[in-house]
Short mmCIF file of C-alpha atoms and ligand atoms in Angstrom, two decimals:
data_model
loop_
_atom_site.label_atom_id
_atom_site.label_comp_id
_atom_site.label_asym_id
_atom_site.label_seq_id
_atom_site.Cartn_x
_atom_site.Cartn_y
_atom_site.Cartn_z
CA MET A 30 -22.10 8.93 19.16
CA LEU A 31 -24.17 6.24 17.50
CA GLU A 32 -21.91 6.53 14.48
CA ILE A 33 -18.79 5.93 16.56
CA LEU A 34 -20.45 2.97 18.23
CA GLY A 35 -21.42 1.60 14.83
CA ARG A 36 -17.93 1.98 13.46
CA ARG A 37 -16.46 0.31 16.55
CA THR A 38 -18.84 -2.60 16.15
CA ILE A 39 -17.98 -3.02 12.49
CA SER A 40 -14.23 -2.88 13.07
CA GLY A 41 -14.63 -5.26 16.00
CA LEU A 42 -16.50 -7.72 13.82
CA ALA A 43 -13.93 -7.37 11.03
CA TYR A 44 -11.22 -8.10 13.58
CA LEU A 45 -13.00 -11.22 14.80
CA GLY A 46 -13.54 -12.25 11.21
CA GLU A 47 -9.85 -11.89 10.36
CA ILE A 48 -8.80 -13.89 13.40
CA SER A 49 -11.29 -16.60 12.48
CA ILE A 50 -9.99 -16.73 8.91
CA LEU A 51 -6.41 -17.02 10.15
CA SER A 52 -7.46 -19.77 12.59
CA VAL A 53 -9.23 -21.76 9.89
CA GLN A 54 -6.31 -21.39 7.48
CA THR A 55 -3.83 -22.38 10.17
CA LEU A 56 -5.82 -25.41 11.25
CA GLY A 57 -6.30 -26.47 7.65
CA LEU A 58 -2.61 -26.17 6.84
CA SER A 59 -1.60 -27.84 10.12
CA LEU A 60 -3.38 -31.00 9.06
CA LYS A 61 -1.99 -31.01 5.55
CA PRO A 62 1.51 -31.91 4.33
CA PRO A 63 4.15 -30.74 3.62
CA TRP A 64 5.01 -30.17 7.24
CA LYS A 65 8.03 -28.05 7.98
CA GLY A 66 9.56 -30.36 10.56
CA LYS A 67 12.66 -28.22 10.90
CA ASN A 68 10.70 -25.03 11.56
CA LEU A 69 8.43 -26.78 14.05
CA LEU A 70 11.35 -28.23 15.95
CA ALA A 71 13.09 -24.85 16.07
CA GLU A 72 9.93 -23.21 17.41
CA MET A 73 9.37 -25.93 20.00
CA VAL A 74 12.90 -25.60 21.31
CA ASN A 75 12.37 -21.87 21.35
CA VAL A 76 9.07 -22.01 23.21
CA GLY A 77 10.21 -24.73 25.59
CA LEU A 78 13.53 -23.22 26.53
CA LEU A 79 12.18 -19.70 26.86
CA SER A 80 9.46 -20.88 29.19
CA LEU A 81 11.04 -23.44 31.45
CA PRO A 82 12.49 -21.06 34.08
CA VAL A 83 9.29 -19.03 34.12
CA VAL A 84 7.21 -22.16 34.53
CA ILE A 85 9.33 -23.50 37.38
CA ILE A 86 9.15 -20.28 39.36
CA THR A 87 5.43 -19.86 38.71
CA GLY A 88 4.69 -23.43 39.74
CA ALA A 89 6.80 -23.45 42.89
CA PHE A 90 5.54 -20.20 44.33
CA THR A 91 1.91 -20.76 43.38
CA GLY A 92 1.99 -24.13 45.12
CA MET A 93 3.55 -22.68 48.24
CA VAL A 94 1.26 -19.66 48.45
CA LEU A 95 -1.73 -21.87 47.89
CA ALA A 96 -0.66 -24.14 50.74
CA VAL A 97 0.01 -21.33 53.19
CA GLN A 98 -3.20 -19.53 52.27
CA SER A 99 -5.34 -22.66 52.55
CA TYR A 100 -3.71 -23.52 55.84
CA TYR A 101 -5.09 -20.36 57.47
CA VAL A 102 -8.58 -21.03 56.23
CA LEU A 103 -8.65 -24.74 56.93
CA HIS A 104 -6.86 -24.42 60.27
CA LYS A 105 -9.83 -22.49 61.69
CA MET A 106 -12.05 -25.42 60.88
CA THR A 107 -9.39 -27.91 61.96
CA LEU A 108 -9.44 -29.34 58.48
CA GLU A 109 -5.77 -28.60 57.73
CA THR A 110 -4.99 -32.18 56.82
CA GLY A 111 -7.03 -31.58 53.67
CA ILE A 112 -4.55 -29.01 52.36
CA GLY A 113 -2.88 -31.48 50.03
CA GLY A 114 -6.12 -32.29 48.24
CA LEU A 115 -7.09 -28.63 47.93
CA VAL A 116 -3.72 -27.51 46.64
CA ASP A 117 -3.32 -30.33 44.16
CA LEU A 118 -6.85 -30.11 42.81
CA SER A 119 -6.72 -26.35 42.36
CA LEU A 120 -3.40 -26.69 40.57
CA ALA A 121 -4.40 -29.50 38.26
CA ARG A 122 -7.81 -28.16 37.30
CA GLU A 123 -7.40 -24.41 37.33
CA LEU A 124 -4.26 -22.63 38.37
CA GLY A 125 -1.77 -24.83 36.54
CA PRO A 126 -3.15 -24.28 33.04
CA VAL A 127 -4.24 -20.67 33.56
CA LEU A 128 -1.01 -19.42 35.13
CA THR A 129 1.15 -21.30 32.64
CA ALA A 130 -0.85 -19.79 29.80
CA LEU A 131 -0.67 -16.26 31.20
CA MET A 132 3.08 -16.58 31.66
CA LEU A 133 3.55 -17.95 28.16
CA ALA A 134 1.42 -15.20 26.64
CA GLY A 135 3.88 -12.75 28.16
CA ARG A 136 7.02 -14.66 27.39
CA VAL A 137 6.47 -16.56 24.15
CA GLY A 138 3.50 -14.74 22.65
CA ALA A 139 5.21 -11.38 22.95
CA ALA A 140 8.42 -12.69 21.36
CA MET A 141 6.50 -14.20 18.44
CA THR A 142 4.53 -11.03 17.80
CA ALA A 143 7.66 -8.91 17.94
CA GLN A 144 9.46 -11.17 15.49
CA LEU A 145 6.62 -11.47 12.98
CA GLY A 146 5.79 -7.78 13.39
CA THR A 147 9.38 -6.84 12.55
CA MET A 148 9.25 -9.11 9.52
CA LYS A 149 6.02 -7.45 8.46
CA VAL A 150 7.21 -3.85 8.70
CA THR A 151 10.53 -4.62 6.98
CA GLU A 152 8.66 -6.25 4.05
CA GLN A 153 10.03 -9.71 4.83
CA ILE A 154 6.50 -11.10 4.78
CA ASP A 155 5.99 -9.53 1.33
CA ALA A 156 9.30 -11.05 0.25
CA LEU A 157 8.16 -14.46 1.44
CA GLN A 158 5.03 -14.13 -0.69
CA SER A 159 7.06 -12.97 -3.68
CA LEU A 160 9.09 -16.19 -3.33
CA ALA A 161 5.83 -18.15 -3.67
CA VAL A 162 5.78 -19.24 -0.04
CA ASN A 163 2.60 -18.99 2.03
CA PRO A 164 3.44 -17.03 5.20
CA VAL A 165 0.72 -18.83 7.14
CA GLN A 166 2.22 -22.18 6.28
CA TYR A 167 5.82 -21.14 6.75
CA LEU A 168 5.54 -18.91 9.82
CA VAL A 169 2.20 -19.35 11.55
CA VAL A 170 1.71 -23.13 11.44
CA PRO A 171 4.96 -24.08 13.23
CA ARG A 172 4.41 -21.42 15.90
CA PHE A 173 0.80 -22.42 16.40
CA LEU A 174 1.68 -26.10 16.68
CA ALA A 175 4.56 -25.39 19.04
CA CYS A 176 2.20 -23.53 21.39
CA LEU A 177 -0.48 -26.18 21.05
CA ILE A 178 1.88 -29.05 21.83
CA LEU A 179 3.99 -27.39 24.48
CA LEU A 180 1.33 -25.73 26.58
CA PRO A 181 -0.06 -29.02 27.95
CA ILE A 182 3.47 -30.28 28.55
CA LEU A 183 4.51 -27.12 30.36
CA THR A 184 1.26 -27.19 32.31
CA VAL A 185 2.18 -30.65 33.58
CA TYR A 186 5.51 -29.18 34.75
CA THR A 187 3.81 -26.28 36.49
CA VAL A 188 1.32 -28.55 38.22
CA PHE A 189 3.96 -31.02 39.30
CA ILE A 190 6.32 -28.39 40.63
CA GLY A 191 3.37 -26.64 42.27
CA MET A 192 2.41 -29.84 44.06
CA LEU A 193 5.97 -30.19 45.24
CA GLY A 194 5.90 -26.58 46.44
CA GLY A 195 2.63 -27.19 48.25
CA TYR A 196 4.04 -30.26 49.94
CA ILE A 197 7.20 -28.48 51.07
CA ALA A 198 5.30 -25.47 52.39
CA SER A 199 2.77 -27.61 54.27
CA VAL A 200 5.08 -30.23 55.68
CA LYS A 201 8.28 -28.29 56.26
CA MET A 202 6.79 -24.92 57.15
CA MET A 203 3.32 -25.54 58.53
CA GLY A 204 4.24 -28.75 60.27
CA ILE A 205 1.59 -30.95 58.73
CA ASN A 206 2.26 -34.66 59.01
CA ALA A 207 3.79 -35.88 55.75
CA THR A 208 1.99 -39.22 55.63
CA PHE A 209 -1.33 -37.53 56.27
CA TYR A 210 -0.70 -34.92 53.62
CA LEU A 211 0.23 -37.45 51.00
CA SER A 212 -2.57 -39.87 51.79
CA ILE A 213 -5.15 -37.18 51.06
CA ALA A 214 -3.31 -35.37 48.28
CA VAL A 215 -2.59 -38.44 46.17
CA GLY A 216 -6.11 -39.79 46.37
CA LYS A 217 -7.79 -36.51 45.48
CA VAL A 218 -6.46 -35.88 41.99
CA ALA A 219 -8.19 -38.25 39.60
CA PRO A 220 -7.30 -38.77 35.91
CA HIS A 221 -10.25 -36.66 34.83
CA ASP A 222 -8.90 -33.72 36.82
CA ILE A 223 -5.63 -33.97 34.93
CA LEU A 224 -7.56 -34.27 31.67
CA ASN A 225 -9.55 -31.18 32.59
CA GLY A 226 -6.34 -29.19 32.99
CA LEU A 227 -4.82 -30.52 29.80
CA ILE A 228 -7.87 -29.70 27.69
CA LYS A 229 -7.74 -26.15 28.99
CA ALA A 230 -4.03 -25.96 28.25
CA LEU A 231 -4.65 -27.10 24.69
CA PHE A 232 -7.15 -24.31 24.06
CA PHE A 233 -4.94 -21.72 25.74
CA GLY A 234 -2.06 -22.84 23.52
CA MET A 235 -4.19 -22.23 20.44
CA ILE A 236 -5.20 -18.79 21.69
CA ILE A 237 -1.61 -17.73 22.34
CA GLY A 238 -0.35 -19.03 18.99
CA ILE A 239 -3.10 -17.49 16.87
CA ILE A 240 -3.25 -14.13 18.62
CA ALA A 241 0.54 -13.74 18.65
CA CYS A 242 0.80 -14.49 14.94
CA TYR A 243 -2.23 -12.41 13.99
CA LYS A 244 -0.92 -9.37 15.84
CA GLY A 245 2.50 -9.82 14.28
CA LEU A 246 1.26 -10.23 10.73
CA THR A 247 -0.99 -7.17 10.99
CA ALA A 248 1.60 -4.88 12.59
CA LYS A 249 2.18 -1.64 10.73
CA GLY A 250 4.15 1.55 11.01
CA GLY A 251 7.72 0.74 11.95
CA ALA A 252 9.24 0.01 15.35
CA GLU A 253 6.47 1.80 17.20
CA GLY A 254 3.87 -0.32 15.45
CA VAL A 255 5.72 -3.50 16.41
CA GLY A 256 5.73 -2.34 20.04
CA ARG A 257 2.00 -1.65 19.88
CA ALA A 258 1.33 -5.04 18.32
CA THR A 259 3.36 -6.78 21.01
CA THR A 260 1.52 -5.14 23.88
CA GLY A 261 -1.76 -5.81 22.11
CA SER A 262 -0.83 -9.45 21.69
CA VAL A 263 -0.15 -9.98 25.40
CA VAL A 264 -3.23 -8.12 26.60
CA THR A 265 -5.58 -9.79 24.11
CA SER A 266 -4.21 -13.26 24.82
CA CYS A 267 -4.49 -12.82 28.60
CA ILE A 268 -8.07 -11.58 28.42
CA LEU A 269 -9.08 -14.33 26.01
CA ILE A 270 -7.43 -16.95 28.23
CA LEU A 271 -9.41 -15.81 31.27
CA VAL A 272 -12.68 -15.59 29.36
CA ALA A 273 -12.12 -18.92 27.63
CA ASP A 274 -11.24 -20.49 30.97
CA PHE A 275 -14.68 -19.67 32.29
CA PHE A 276 -16.49 -21.10 29.30
CA ILE A 277 -14.33 -24.20 29.04
CA THR A 278 -14.82 -24.87 32.76
CA LEU A 279 -18.56 -24.54 32.22
CA ALA A 280 -18.53 -26.81 29.18
CA LEU A 281 -16.40 -29.45 30.90
CA LYS A 282 -18.74 -29.35 33.87
CA ILE A 283 -21.64 -30.18 31.58
CA VAL A 284 -19.83 -33.21 30.15
CA ASN A 285 -18.61 -34.09 33.65
CA ILE A 286 -14.85 -33.92 33.18
CA MET B 3 3.60 -9.82 -21.33
CA ILE B 4 2.02 -7.91 -18.49
CA THR B 5 -1.10 -5.91 -19.24
CA ILE B 6 -2.47 -3.63 -16.57
CA ARG B 7 -5.99 -2.31 -17.06
CA ASN B 8 -7.72 0.43 -15.08
CA LEU B 9 -5.89 -0.37 -11.87
CA THR B 10 -7.16 1.63 -8.90
CA LYS B 11 -5.96 1.45 -5.31
CA SER B 12 -6.60 3.67 -2.30
CA PHE B 13 -5.28 3.45 1.23
CA GLY B 14 -8.06 5.08 3.23
CA PRO B 15 -8.64 8.48 1.63
CA ASN B 16 -5.28 8.40 -0.18
CA ARG B 17 -5.83 7.33 -3.79
CA VAL B 18 -2.44 6.04 -4.91
CA LEU B 19 -3.22 4.38 -8.24
CA ASP B 20 -6.03 5.96 -10.21
CA ASP B 21 -7.29 4.04 -13.23
CA LEU B 22 -3.74 3.14 -14.29
CA SER B 23 -3.23 1.22 -17.53
CA MET B 24 0.03 0.10 -19.12
CA VAL B 25 1.65 -2.76 -21.01
CA VAL B 26 5.01 -4.33 -20.21
CA PRO B 27 6.12 -6.09 -23.42
CA GLU B 28 7.73 -9.50 -23.27
CA GLY B 29 11.51 -9.74 -23.37
CA GLN B 30 11.97 -6.00 -22.94
CA THR B 31 13.03 -3.69 -20.16
CA THR B 32 10.45 -1.16 -19.08
CA VAL B 33 11.48 1.51 -16.60
CA VAL B 34 8.97 3.35 -14.44
CA ILE B 35 10.01 6.76 -13.16
CA GLY B 36 8.13 9.05 -10.85
CA ARG B 37 8.42 11.12 -7.72
CA SER B 38 8.95 9.64 -4.31
CA GLY B 39 5.62 8.51 -2.88
CA CYS B 40 3.80 8.45 -6.20
CA GLY B 41 3.01 4.74 -5.93
CA LYS B 42 5.79 2.94 -7.81
CA SER B 43 6.40 0.32 -5.11
CA VAL B 44 2.63 -0.10 -4.71
CA LEU B 45 2.40 -0.80 -8.45
CA LEU B 46 5.06 -3.54 -8.27
CA LYS B 47 3.38 -5.15 -5.26
CA HIS B 48 0.15 -5.36 -7.21
CA ILE B 49 1.88 -7.19 -10.03
CA MET B 50 3.28 -9.70 -7.50
CA GLY B 51 -0.22 -10.12 -6.05
CA ILE B 52 0.96 -8.93 -2.64
CA LEU B 53 -1.52 -6.05 -2.67
CA LYS B 54 -5.05 -6.46 -4.00
CA PRO B 55 -6.46 -3.66 -6.17
CA ASP B 56 -9.76 -1.93 -5.42
CA SER B 57 -10.61 -2.42 -9.09
CA GLY B 58 -8.93 -3.17 -12.39
CA GLU B 59 -7.06 -6.17 -13.71
CA ILE B 60 -3.49 -7.36 -14.20
CA LEU B 61 -3.06 -9.87 -16.99
CA ILE B 62 0.08 -12.01 -17.10
CA ASP B 63 0.07 -13.76 -20.48
CA GLY B 64 -3.69 -13.29 -20.53
CA ARG B 65 -4.47 -14.56 -17.00
CA ASP B 66 -5.84 -12.07 -14.52
CA ILE B 67 -3.72 -12.61 -11.43
CA THR B 68 -5.97 -10.48 -9.23
CA LYS B 69 -8.61 -13.21 -9.44
CA LEU B 70 -6.43 -16.27 -8.82
CA LYS B 71 -6.74 -18.55 -5.81
CA ALA B 72 -3.82 -18.47 -3.38
CA SER B 73 -2.32 -21.72 -4.67
CA GLU B 74 -2.60 -20.67 -8.33
CA LEU B 75 -1.10 -17.32 -7.50
CA ASN B 76 1.89 -19.00 -5.86
CA GLN B 77 2.34 -21.12 -8.97
CA GLU B 78 2.41 -17.96 -11.06
CA ARG B 79 4.85 -16.27 -8.67
CA LYS B 80 7.48 -18.92 -9.31
CA ARG B 81 8.01 -17.34 -12.74
CA PHE B 82 8.78 -14.01 -11.08
CA GLY B 83 11.68 -12.54 -9.23
CA MET B 84 11.30 -9.38 -7.20
CA LEU B 85 13.91 -7.10 -5.74
CA PHE B 86 12.42 -5.10 -2.85
CA GLN B 87 13.34 -1.49 -2.32
CA GLY B 88 14.81 -2.17 1.12
CA GLY B 89 16.13 -5.62 0.24
CA ALA B 90 13.73 -7.37 2.63
CA LEU B 91 16.27 -10.09 3.44
CA PHE B 92 15.18 -12.63 6.04
CA ASP B 93 17.20 -11.55 9.04
CA SER B 94 16.93 -14.87 10.85
CA LEU B 95 18.67 -16.65 7.95
CA THR B 96 22.23 -16.38 6.64
CA VAL B 97 23.02 -14.75 3.31
CA GLY B 98 23.44 -18.19 1.72
CA GLU B 99 20.09 -19.40 3.06
CA ASN B 100 18.45 -16.21 1.82
CA VAL B 101 19.73 -16.61 -1.72
CA GLY B 102 18.95 -20.33 -1.79
CA PHE B 103 15.55 -19.91 -0.13
CA SER B 104 13.28 -20.61 -3.08
CA LEU B 105 15.54 -23.43 -4.31
CA GLN B 106 15.20 -25.03 -0.89
CA GLU B 107 11.44 -24.52 -0.85
CA HIS B 108 10.49 -25.33 -4.41
CA THR B 109 13.06 -27.73 -5.88
CA ASN B 110 14.51 -31.12 -5.00
CA LEU B 111 18.09 -30.00 -5.51
CA SER B 112 20.65 -31.34 -3.05
CA GLU B 113 22.39 -29.12 -0.51
CA GLY B 114 25.53 -29.21 -2.64
CA GLU B 115 23.75 -28.18 -5.82
CA ILE B 116 21.98 -25.33 -4.02
CA LYS B 117 25.30 -24.15 -2.57
CA GLU B 118 26.78 -24.07 -6.04
CA ILE B 119 23.89 -22.01 -7.49
CA VAL B 120 24.02 -19.65 -4.52
CA ARG B 121 27.74 -19.10 -5.03
CA GLU B 122 27.19 -18.44 -8.72
CA LYS B 123 24.35 -15.96 -8.16
CA LEU B 124 26.33 -14.09 -5.52
CA GLU B 125 29.28 -13.89 -7.89
CA LEU B 126 26.95 -12.38 -10.48
CA VAL B 127 26.38 -9.41 -8.17
CA GLY B 128 30.05 -9.18 -7.23
CA LEU B 129 29.96 -10.88 -3.83
CA ARG B 130 32.21 -13.69 -2.60
CA ASP B 131 32.50 -15.61 0.66
CA VAL B 132 29.53 -13.89 2.29
CA GLU B 133 27.31 -16.98 2.51
CA ASP B 134 27.70 -17.44 6.25
CA LEU B 135 27.15 -13.81 7.23
CA ARG B 136 23.85 -12.54 8.61
CA PRO B 137 22.02 -9.72 6.81
CA ALA B 138 22.65 -7.48 9.83
CA GLU B 139 26.39 -7.76 9.16
CA LEU B 140 26.10 -6.36 5.61
CA SER B 141 26.29 -2.78 4.36
CA GLY B 142 23.21 -1.28 2.71
CA GLY B 143 24.55 -1.78 -0.80
CA MET B 144 25.58 -5.36 -0.05
CA LYS B 145 22.08 -6.12 1.21
CA LYS B 146 20.63 -4.84 -2.03
CA ARG B 147 22.97 -7.04 -4.05
CA VAL B 148 22.19 -10.12 -1.95
CA ALA B 149 18.50 -9.38 -2.45
CA LEU B 150 19.15 -9.15 -6.18
CA ALA B 151 20.91 -12.53 -6.10
CA ARG B 152 17.92 -13.98 -4.22
CA ALA B 153 15.50 -12.63 -6.84
CA MET B 154 17.60 -14.30 -9.56
CA ALA B 155 17.96 -17.67 -7.86
CA MET B 156 15.19 -19.45 -9.76
CA ASP B 157 16.11 -17.90 -13.13
CA PRO B 158 12.81 -16.01 -13.36
CA GLU B 159 11.19 -15.10 -16.66
CA ILE B 160 9.93 -11.80 -15.31
CA VAL B 161 11.89 -9.65 -12.89
CA LEU B 162 10.58 -6.65 -10.97
CA TYR B 163 13.26 -4.35 -9.60
CA ASP B 164 12.42 -1.69 -7.03
CA GLU B 165 15.24 0.84 -7.27
CA PRO B 166 18.10 -1.57 -7.98
CA THR B 167 20.79 1.10 -8.06
CA THR B 168 19.73 3.25 -5.10
CA GLY B 169 22.16 3.02 -2.21
CA VAL B 170 25.01 1.42 -4.13
CA ASP B 171 28.11 3.27 -5.33
CA PRO B 172 28.20 4.51 -8.96
CA ILE B 173 30.54 1.76 -10.10
CA MET B 174 28.38 -0.96 -8.56
CA ALA B 175 25.32 0.78 -10.02
CA ASP B 176 26.81 0.38 -13.46
CA ILE B 177 27.65 -3.28 -12.77
CA ILE B 178 24.00 -3.82 -11.84
CA ASN B 179 22.91 -2.02 -15.01
CA ASP B 180 25.12 -4.31 -17.06
CA LEU B 181 23.74 -7.33 -15.23
CA ILE B 182 20.16 -6.32 -16.04
CA LEU B 183 21.13 -5.72 -19.66
CA SER B 184 22.89 -9.05 -20.00
CA LEU B 185 19.97 -10.94 -18.44
CA GLN B 186 17.69 -9.31 -20.93
CA GLU B 187 19.98 -10.10 -23.86
CA ARG B 188 20.92 -13.66 -22.87
CA LEU B 189 17.70 -14.95 -21.34
CA LYS B 190 15.12 -12.61 -22.86
CA VAL B 191 13.91 -11.73 -19.38
CA THR B 192 10.99 -9.34 -19.11
CA SER B 193 11.99 -6.59 -16.69
CA LEU B 194 10.04 -3.87 -14.96
CA ILE B 195 12.31 -1.47 -13.17
CA VAL B 196 11.41 1.33 -10.81
CA THR B 197 14.08 3.96 -10.44
CA HIS B 198 14.86 7.64 -9.86
CA ASP B 199 18.24 7.22 -11.48
CA MET B 200 17.83 8.75 -14.97
CA GLN B 201 21.34 7.74 -16.02
CA SER B 202 20.49 4.12 -15.29
CA ALA B 203 17.09 4.48 -16.97
CA TYR B 204 18.65 5.77 -20.19
CA LYS B 205 21.17 2.95 -20.16
CA ILE B 206 18.89 -0.05 -19.64
CA ALA B 207 15.40 0.93 -20.76
CA ASP B 208 13.70 -0.15 -23.93
CA ARG B 209 10.77 1.91 -22.82
CA ILE B 210 10.35 4.50 -20.08
CA ALA B 211 7.01 5.24 -18.38
CA MET B 212 6.28 8.13 -16.06
CA LEU B 213 3.90 7.61 -13.16
CA TYR B 214 2.22 10.78 -11.95
CA LYS B 215 -0.92 11.25 -9.86
CA GLY B 216 -1.77 7.57 -10.05
CA GLN B 217 -1.54 7.26 -13.81
CA ILE B 218 1.01 6.64 -16.53
CA VAL B 219 1.18 10.12 -18.07
CA GLU B 220 3.77 9.27 -20.72
CA ILE B 221 5.37 6.11 -22.08
CA GLY B 222 7.89 5.82 -24.90
CA SER B 223 11.37 4.88 -26.03
CA ARG B 224 14.45 6.52 -24.51
CA GLU B 225 14.60 9.02 -27.33
CA GLU B 226 10.92 9.84 -27.13
CA ILE B 227 11.20 10.51 -23.42
CA ARG B 228 14.39 12.53 -23.81
CA ASN B 229 12.71 14.75 -26.38
CA THR B 230 9.21 14.76 -24.99
CA ALA B 231 7.04 17.84 -25.08
CA ASN B 232 5.15 16.78 -21.94
CA PRO B 233 6.02 19.46 -19.37
CA ILE B 234 5.57 17.07 -16.42
CA VAL B 235 8.09 14.59 -17.79
CA ARG B 236 10.47 17.37 -18.85
CA GLN B 237 10.46 18.84 -15.38
CA PHE B 238 11.08 15.44 -13.78
CA ILE B 239 14.01 14.41 -15.96
CA ALA B 240 15.56 17.86 -15.72
CA GLY B 241 15.16 17.71 -11.94
CA ALA B 242 13.77 21.25 -11.87
CA SER B 243 11.98 22.62 -8.84
CA GLN B 244 9.85 24.95 -11.00
CA GLY B 245 7.17 23.64 -13.32
CA PRO B 246 3.78 21.93 -13.45
CA ILE B 247 4.76 19.51 -10.62
CA ASN B 248 4.64 21.81 -7.65
CA GLU B 249 3.10 20.04 -4.70
CA ASN B 250 5.55 18.35 -2.35
N1 LIG C 24 0.58 -0.58 3.10
C1 LIG C 24 0.27 0.72 2.96
N2 LIG C 24 -0.68 1.26 3.74
C2 LIG C 24 -1.02 2.55 3.60
N3 LIG C 24 -0.47 3.40 2.73
C3 LIG C 24 0.49 2.93 1.91
C4 LIG C 24 0.92 1.56 1.99
N4 LIG C 24 1.88 1.36 1.07
C5 LIG C 24 2.05 2.55 0.45
N5 LIG C 24 1.22 3.50 0.94
C6 LIG C 24 1.11 4.88 0.47
O1 LIG C 24 1.09 4.87 -0.94
C7 LIG C 24 1.82 5.93 -1.47
C8 LIG C 24 2.83 5.41 -2.47
O2 LIG C 24 3.81 4.64 -1.81
P1 LIG C 24 4.98 3.92 -2.60
O3 LIG C 24 5.76 3.19 -1.59
O4 LIG C 24 4.44 3.16 -3.73
O5 LIG C 24 5.83 5.13 -3.15
P2 LIG C 24 7.05 5.08 -4.15
O6 LIG C 24 6.60 5.70 -5.42
O7 LIG C 24 7.60 3.72 -4.21
O8 LIG C 24 8.05 6.08 -3.44
P3 LIG C 24 9.64 5.94 -3.24
O9 LIG C 24 10.25 6.36 -4.51
O10 LIG C 24 9.92 6.90 -2.15
O11 LIG C 24 9.91 4.53 -2.87
C9 LIG C 24 2.43 6.67 -0.31
O12 LIG C 24 1.65 7.82 -0.07
C10 LIG C 24 2.30 5.73 0.84
O13 LIG C 24 2.05 6.43 2.02
MG1 LIG C 25 9.18 2.80 -3.50
#
């Protein structure tokens, strides 16, 4: 029993260590030329296009649900004119970045892991090394950067579409006065709230990129192994995103953002 | 020259290479034979620095590549070409991009110059007008030949071949044998070839080594191997089911 626990701890630590090493290597290489502009662009198009429909649907429905849900609560206290502020703040600070990240972990992270995992089990990663090319530089860096850059951008989309959804649900469905709604909603979201959401998105982007690539590069055992790596990638990313969200929120609270 | 000393590698409890030592002389063709699963591919991957040994050293012209930093190792790798057993072509790139990959990455040649070299290397392995195909559109034997062209692209000094003639028809196998021979004669390439194909081994080898239970149990010229007294080697080249090799 103790032995199993010990072995689990050691393998868990080794796992954390490997992820840290990959993160450090990736960050180091991201800052250093030569940059593979072509690869980065290809990945960004990939990530962006894959995610846009998902992001639009997530944003719209989250905004609407949030509005309807808040209406019932606030209505009881006759505070329903505050809906706009509540919806927009929740979206900008919390739900926008988190939901975008969770969706991307499923959509983009899974695709990256599957692709790199397939390359790993068919010896394409070995071949890359034999051709004197560093797989981290060639494969991981562009994917990591694409996630890092696009997650804040996509978060802005989600938040914006969510706000629109919230407005439509409140004004068109719940019959809240449009001028009222806007007067409160627009004033409530300050630049530091947007910044808060963007900082979160940046970290979530890093998590998705690193975990997806790590799981892909360490896949083993044929098609089944790639499947296992892909599931593992999504689950790990999602959990890390939620855990990180808590700590980042706490940290940002301390520095008052 | 490649000198391997006391190389040991285990995967979990499975000891694949066990204190293996051998020398691959410069400008010659050394063929490694051995049963399926005995560790031939693992041996080649160690020489490329893709796998790290548990212990032992691999000296390339006197430098131990197992102790190099990543950047130094990549510098060393540019002198090598490796043909992988399954081809290992990049399936997101076209055939032309695969063959020209290292030229694109490591040289300042123009697109046109790279195209020309790619065409020439593909011709060397008997392929024409396949540049724009994807690896998925090729037959198994064609993949192997494209992979061979890719390994040759940078005119390497040392070439490692993992079963170059497996999966291609006998005529193409002989063309590949001739190609390996001519590279060795014209460019004095050092070759290390893993194969099961004894006919090919007898045709191209300067020296033949037999890998068995993680060690080189016999190494010698074609004639020495053909007439060896070692019962393990005799059984293997005769392809007999009865003899000292009896585990599956
Ligand atoms: N990455 C790895 N992880 C774990 N075990 C491995 C790995 N690579 C190889 N092995 C094991 O090492 C042994 C030797 O494998 P290797 O691929 O070198 O065989 P081989 O001699 O090339 O066989 P074949 O002629 O069939 O290609 C096998 O038992 C294999 O299971
Ligand atoms: Mg093999």
